[in-house]
Structures are given as structure tokens and as C-alpha cells.
């Protein structure tokens, strides 16, 4: 008889993939799907969602059949808080502050999520990644992103 060893990590990760894939798929139905030759705005999210659901099911099956059964273990609460704060900061300030300050603040917060990172290191990381992002997206790709926003008197 086949021995079933459950791996809770794989099962939960697969379930998360399935949930995100379903969310993308159902969200894409609000847009025109089109055909493979004339893709609408919802075509790509639908395909990504379906692929994500497929990967999720494969990971769940692997977790049910060939898992190692390790416990979930702990997680770093500081990292969760700072990275969540970074995402929220960027989302709520990018229109008011502009891309450059919102990126800098978000990257700074995310950098501080690691307890071993010193403040001056986080500042250098934020400055470097902000400059790199602006060079890539604004200079090289020529995207019209407002570097500063209406909240700043510049």
C-alpha cells in the first residue's frame, strides 16, 4: 500500500497558489478576454490564473503524496510588519508624493525588516534601488512616471 506522508508546508503553499490563481481568473472575467490572436485585457490574467491553479494543485498533490512532514516553524514578525508597511506606504503615497519618494520610503521600510540591517545600510539600499529603478523605468524604458507629486512643493 502507498504510504501517504503529508507536508503541511506544501499543502498550504499549494492552497495559496490555488486561491490566488482563482482570484486572478475570476477578476479577469470583468474584462474582455478576446481570443489568442486578438487578446483582450483579461486574457493574460486569466491564463496566469489558470497556470497558477495548476501549479497549486501539483504542489498540494506533492505535499499529500511525497511530503516530508516538517512543522511550519516560526516566522520573523518584524519582517512581516515592515514589509507590509512598505507595501502600504508605497500604495498610499505614490500618487501624492510621486514615484521617487514613495519608492525610497517603501524600500527603506522593507530594508529595515531585517533585524541586522543598520539604519545607514537601509538608507544606502533605499537610495541605490530608487536610483536604479528611476534609471530603468524612466530613463531607459521612457515611462512617463511623475517623479514627484502634488504633496511636495517642488
PDB file of C-alpha atoms in Angstrom:
ATOM      1  CA  UNK A   1       0.000   0.000   0.000  1.00  0.00           C
ATOM      2  CA  UNK A   2       1.162   3.540  -0.782  1.00  0.00           C
ATOM      3  CA  UNK A   3       2.385   5.394   2.288  1.00  0.00           C
ATOM      4  CA  UNK A   4       0.995   8.899   2.482  1.00  0.00           C
ATOM      5  CA  UNK A   5       3.201  11.452   4.229  1.00  0.00           C
ATOM      6  CA  UNK A   6       1.679  14.866   4.461  1.00  0.00           C
ATOM      7  CA  UNK A   7       3.780  18.000   4.204  1.00  0.00           C
ATOM      8  CA  UNK A   8       1.784  20.844   5.693  1.00  0.00           C
ATOM      9  CA  UNK A   9       4.085  23.465   4.134  1.00  0.00           C
ATOM     10  CA  UNK A  10       3.459  22.148   0.629  1.00  0.00           C
ATOM     11  CA  UNK A  11      -0.269  21.792   1.186  1.00  0.00           C
ATOM     12  CA  UNK A  12      -0.623  25.363   2.482  1.00  0.00           C
ATOM     13  CA  UNK A  13       1.602  26.812  -0.255  1.00  0.00           C
ATOM     14  CA  UNK A  14      -0.361  24.946  -2.928  1.00  0.00           C
ATOM     15  CA  UNK A  15      -3.650  26.112  -1.441  1.00  0.00           C
ATOM     16  CA  UNK A  16      -2.375  29.706  -1.515  1.00  0.00           C
ATOM     17  CA  UNK A  17      -1.413  29.295  -5.199  1.00  0.00           C
ATOM     18  CA  UNK A  18      -4.863  27.908  -5.970  1.00  0.00           C
ATOM     19  CA  UNK A  19      -6.585  30.763  -4.118  1.00  0.00           C
ATOM     20  CA  UNK A  20      -4.507  33.443  -5.867  1.00  0.00           C
ATOM     21  CA  UNK A  21      -4.990  31.750  -9.239  1.00  0.00           C
ATOM     22  CA  UNK A  22      -8.745  31.629  -8.758  1.00  0.00           C
ATOM     23  CA  UNK A  23      -8.783  35.282  -7.703  1.00  0.00           C
ATOM     24  CA  UNK A  24      -6.838  36.283 -10.830  1.00  0.00           C
ATOM     25  CA  UNK A  25      -9.059  34.142 -13.036  1.00  0.00           C
ATOM     26  CA  UNK A  26     -12.337  35.443 -11.655  1.00  0.00           C
ATOM     27  CA  UNK A  27     -11.039  39.023 -11.625  1.00  0.00           C
ATOM     28  CA  UNK A  28     -10.073  38.761 -15.275  1.00  0.00           C
ATOM     29  CA  UNK A  29     -13.648  37.902 -16.233  1.00  0.00           C
ATOM     30  CA  UNK A  30     -14.617  41.541 -15.639  1.00  0.00           C
ATOM     31  CA  UNK A  31     -12.531  42.459 -18.698  1.00  0.00           C
ATOM     32  CA  UNK A  32     -12.749  41.486 -22.349  1.00  0.00           C
ATOM     33  CA  UNK A  33     -10.980  38.124 -22.767  1.00  0.00           C
ATOM     34  CA  UNK A  34     -10.731  38.084 -26.539  1.00  0.00           C
ATOM     35  CA  UNK A  35      -9.038  35.236 -28.407  1.00  0.00           C
ATOM     36  CA  UNK A  36      -5.422  34.063 -28.544  1.00  0.00           C
ATOM     37  CA  UNK A  37      -4.967  36.041 -31.767  1.00  0.00           C
ATOM     38  CA  UNK A  38      -6.801  39.161 -30.527  1.00  0.00           C
ATOM     39  CA  UNK A  39      -6.188  39.197 -26.798  1.00  0.00           C
ATOM     40  CA  UNK A  40      -8.296  41.411 -24.608  1.00  0.00           C
ATOM     41  CA  UNK A  41      -7.288  42.974 -21.299  1.00  0.00           C
ATOM     42  CA  UNK A  42      -8.476  39.924 -19.360  1.00  0.00           C
ATOM     43  CA  UNK A  43      -6.717  37.272 -21.423  1.00  0.00           C
ATOM     44  CA  UNK A  44      -3.304  37.362 -19.750  1.00  0.00           C
ATOM     45  CA  UNK A  45      -4.606  37.438 -16.141  1.00  0.00           C
ATOM     46  CA  UNK A  46      -6.923  34.547 -16.967  1.00  0.00           C
ATOM     47  CA  UNK A  47      -4.085  32.438 -18.376  1.00  0.00           C
ATOM     48  CA  UNK A  48      -1.787  33.301 -15.446  1.00  0.00           C
ATOM     49  CA  UNK A  49      -4.566  32.412 -13.014  1.00  0.00           C
ATOM     50  CA  UNK A  50      -5.201  29.069 -14.667  1.00  0.00           C
ATOM     51  CA  UNK A  51      -1.478  28.235 -14.688  1.00  0.00           C
ATOM     52  CA  UNK A  52      -1.226  29.246 -11.024  1.00  0.00           C
ATOM     53  CA  UNK A  53      -4.150  26.988 -10.120  1.00  0.00           C
ATOM     54  CA  UNK A  54      -2.447  24.123 -11.968  1.00  0.00           C
ATOM     55  CA  UNK A  55       0.838  24.680 -10.124  1.00  0.00           C
ATOM     56  CA  UNK A  56      -1.053  24.922  -6.843  1.00  0.00           C
ATOM     57  CA  UNK A  57      -2.817  21.624  -7.401  1.00  0.00           C
ATOM     58  CA  UNK A  58       0.513  19.990  -8.295  1.00  0.00           C
ATOM     59  CA  UNK A  59       2.115  21.313  -5.091  1.00  0.00           C
ATOM     60  CA  UNK A  60      -0.815  20.107  -2.964  1.00  0.00           C
ATOM     61  CA  UNK A  61      -0.643  16.639  -4.546  1.00  0.00           C
ATOM     62  CA  UNK A  62       3.114  16.536  -3.947  1.00  0.00           C
ATOM     63  CA  UNK A  63       2.530  17.547  -0.332  1.00  0.00           C
ATOM     64  CA  UNK A  64      -0.039  14.814   0.135  1.00  0.00           C
ATOM     65  CA  UNK A  65       1.962  12.040  -1.533  1.00  0.00           C
ATOM     66  CA  UNK A  66       5.642  12.762  -1.056  1.00  0.00           C
ATOM     67  CA  UNK A  67       5.824  15.301   1.731  1.00  0.00           C
ATOM     68  CA  UNK A  68       8.393  15.211   4.472  1.00  0.00           C
ATOM     69  CA  UNK A  69       6.044  16.214   7.248  1.00  0.00           C
ATOM     70  CA  UNK A  70       8.091  19.072   8.728  1.00  0.00           C
ATOM     71  CA  UNK A  71       6.357  21.521  11.002  1.00  0.00           C
ATOM     72  CA  UNK A  72       5.706  25.050   9.838  1.00  0.00           C
ATOM     73  CA  UNK A  73       8.183  26.608  12.236  1.00  0.00           C
ATOM     74  CA  UNK A  74       8.327  30.236  13.226  1.00  0.00           C
ATOM     75  CA  UNK A  75       8.477  33.428  11.232  1.00  0.00           C
ATOM     76  CA  UNK A  76      10.051  36.801  11.778  1.00  0.00           C
ATOM     77  CA  UNK A  77       7.269  39.132  12.881  1.00  0.00           C
ATOM     78  CA  UNK A  78       9.475  42.193  12.337  1.00  0.00           C
ATOM     79  CA  UNK A  79       9.909  41.314   8.655  1.00  0.00           C
ATOM     80  CA  UNK A  80       6.183  40.763   8.175  1.00  0.00           C
ATOM     81  CA  UNK A  81       5.332  44.103   9.780  1.00  0.00           C
ATOM     82  CA  UNK A  82       7.958  46.152   7.930  1.00  0.00           C
ATOM     83  CA  UNK A  83       7.346  44.611   4.512  1.00  0.00           C
ATOM     84  CA  UNK A  84       3.590  45.031   4.891  1.00  0.00           C
ATOM     85  CA  UNK A  85       4.159  48.640   5.984  1.00  0.00           C
ATOM     86  CA  UNK A  86       6.423  49.184   2.960  1.00  0.00           C
ATOM     87  CA  UNK A  87       3.780  47.942   0.533  1.00  0.00           C
ATOM     88  CA  UNK A  88       1.057  50.022   2.172  1.00  0.00           C
ATOM     89  CA  UNK A  89       3.291  53.109   2.278  1.00  0.00           C
ATOM     90  CA  UNK A  90       4.025  52.852  -1.427  1.00  0.00           C
ATOM     91  CA  UNK A  91       0.400  52.156  -2.347  1.00  0.00           C
ATOM     92  CA  UNK A  92      -0.981  55.094  -0.384  1.00  0.00           C
ATOM     93  CA  UNK A  93       1.702  57.681  -1.215  1.00  0.00           C
ATOM     94  CA  UNK A  94       2.784  57.071  -4.812  1.00  0.00           C
ATOM     95  CA  UNK A  95       0.152  59.426  -6.261  1.00  0.00           C
ATOM     96  CA  UNK A  96       0.693  62.164  -3.703  1.00  0.00           C
ATOM     97  CA  UNK A  97       4.472  62.029  -3.257  1.00  0.00           C
ATOM     98  CA  UNK A  98       5.405  60.743  -6.700  1.00  0.00           C
ATOM     99  CA  UNK A  99       7.400  57.692  -7.681  1.00  0.00           C
ATOM    100  CA  UNK A 100      10.832  58.656  -6.325  1.00  0.00           C
ATOM    101  CA  UNK A 101       9.863  59.490  -2.707  1.00  0.00           C
ATOM    102  CA  UNK A 102       7.332  56.646  -2.495  1.00  0.00           C
ATOM    103  CA  UNK A 103       9.909  54.162  -3.778  1.00  0.00           C
ATOM    104  CA  UNK A 104      12.551  55.474  -1.403  1.00  0.00           C
ATOM    105  CA  UNK A 105      10.237  55.245   1.611  1.00  0.00           C
ATOM    106  CA  UNK A 106       8.909  51.824   0.697  1.00  0.00           C
ATOM    107  CA  UNK A 107      12.357  50.373   0.079  1.00  0.00           C
ATOM    108  CA  UNK A 108      13.643  51.943   3.301  1.00  0.00           C
ATOM    109  CA  UNK A 109      10.850  50.334   5.312  1.00  0.00           C
ATOM    110  CA  UNK A 110      11.348  46.965   3.624  1.00  0.00           C
ATOM    111  CA  UNK A 111      15.103  47.147   4.271  1.00  0.00           C
ATOM    112  CA  UNK A 112      14.503  47.708   7.963  1.00  0.00           C
ATOM    113  CA  UNK A 113      12.527  44.457   8.097  1.00  0.00           C
ATOM    114  CA  UNK A 114      15.772  42.556   8.640  1.00  0.00           C
ATOM    115  CA  UNK A 115      16.874  43.000  12.233  1.00  0.00           C
ATOM    116  CA  UNK A 116      20.579  43.000  11.352  1.00  0.00           C
ATOM    117  CA  UNK A 117      20.291  45.887   8.888  1.00  0.00           C
ATOM    118  CA  UNK A 118      21.608  49.159  10.285  1.00  0.00           C
ATOM    119  CA  UNK A 119      19.864  52.433   9.515  1.00  0.00           C
ATOM    120  CA  UNK A 120      22.707  53.771   7.342  1.00  0.00           C
ATOM    121  CA  UNK A 121      22.746  50.499   5.383  1.00  0.00           C
ATOM    122  CA  UNK A 122      18.980  50.731   4.850  1.00  0.00           C
ATOM    123  CA  UNK A 123      19.374  54.330   3.644  1.00  0.00           C
ATOM    124  CA  UNK A 124      22.055  53.280   1.140  1.00  0.00           C
ATOM    125  CA  UNK A 125      19.938  50.351  -0.072  1.00  0.00           C
ATOM    126  CA  UNK A 126      16.900  52.611  -0.500  1.00  0.00           C
ATOM    127  CA  UNK A 127      18.889  55.282  -2.313  1.00  0.00           C
ATOM    128  CA  UNK A 128      20.598  52.784  -4.631  1.00  0.00           C
ATOM    129  CA  UNK A 129      17.433  50.887  -5.554  1.00  0.00           C
ATOM    130  CA  UNK A 130      15.468  54.101  -6.044  1.00  0.00           C
ATOM    131  CA  UNK A 131      18.083  55.498  -8.419  1.00  0.00           C
ATOM    132  CA  UNK A 132      18.321  52.155 -10.240  1.00  0.00           C
ATOM    133  CA  UNK A 133      14.527  51.968 -10.618  1.00  0.00           C
ATOM    134  CA  UNK A 134      14.327  55.508 -11.966  1.00  0.00           C
ATOM    135  CA  UNK A 135      17.134  54.845 -14.445  1.00  0.00           C
ATOM    136  CA  UNK A 136      15.496  51.639 -15.665  1.00  0.00           C
ATOM    137  CA  UNK A 137      11.874  52.763 -15.851  1.00  0.00           C
ATOM    138  CA  UNK A 138      12.059  56.490 -16.521  1.00  0.00           C
ATOM    139  CA  UNK A 139      15.323  56.878 -18.451  1.00  0.00           C
ATOM    140  CA  UNK A 140      15.752  53.593 -20.320  1.00  0.00           C
ATOM    141  CA  UNK A 141      12.138  52.472 -20.787  1.00  0.00           C
ATOM    142  CA  UNK A 142      10.887  56.071 -21.051  1.00  0.00           C
ATOM    143  CA  UNK A 143       7.815  55.508 -18.927  1.00  0.00           C
ATOM    144  CA  UNK A 144       6.065  58.733 -18.044  1.00  0.00           C
ATOM    145  CA  UNK A 145       6.073  58.424 -14.285  1.00  0.00           C
ATOM    146  CA  UNK A 146       5.817  61.538 -12.124  1.00  0.00           C
ATOM    147  CA  UNK A 147       8.999  61.626 -10.043  1.00  0.00           C
ATOM    148  CA  UNK A 148       7.416  63.991  -7.515  1.00  0.00           C
ATOM    149  CA  UNK A 149       3.779  64.527  -6.729  1.00  0.00           C
ATOM    150  CA  UNK A 150       1.389  67.261  -5.678  1.00  0.00           C
ATOM    151  CA  UNK A 151       2.118  66.759  -1.962  1.00  0.00           C
ATOM    152  CA  UNK A 152       5.645  68.075  -2.432  1.00  0.00           C
ATOM    153  CA  UNK A 153       6.293  71.788  -3.050  1.00  0.00           C
ATOM    154  CA  UNK A 154       8.969  71.078  -5.657  1.00  0.00           C
TER     155      UNK A 154
END
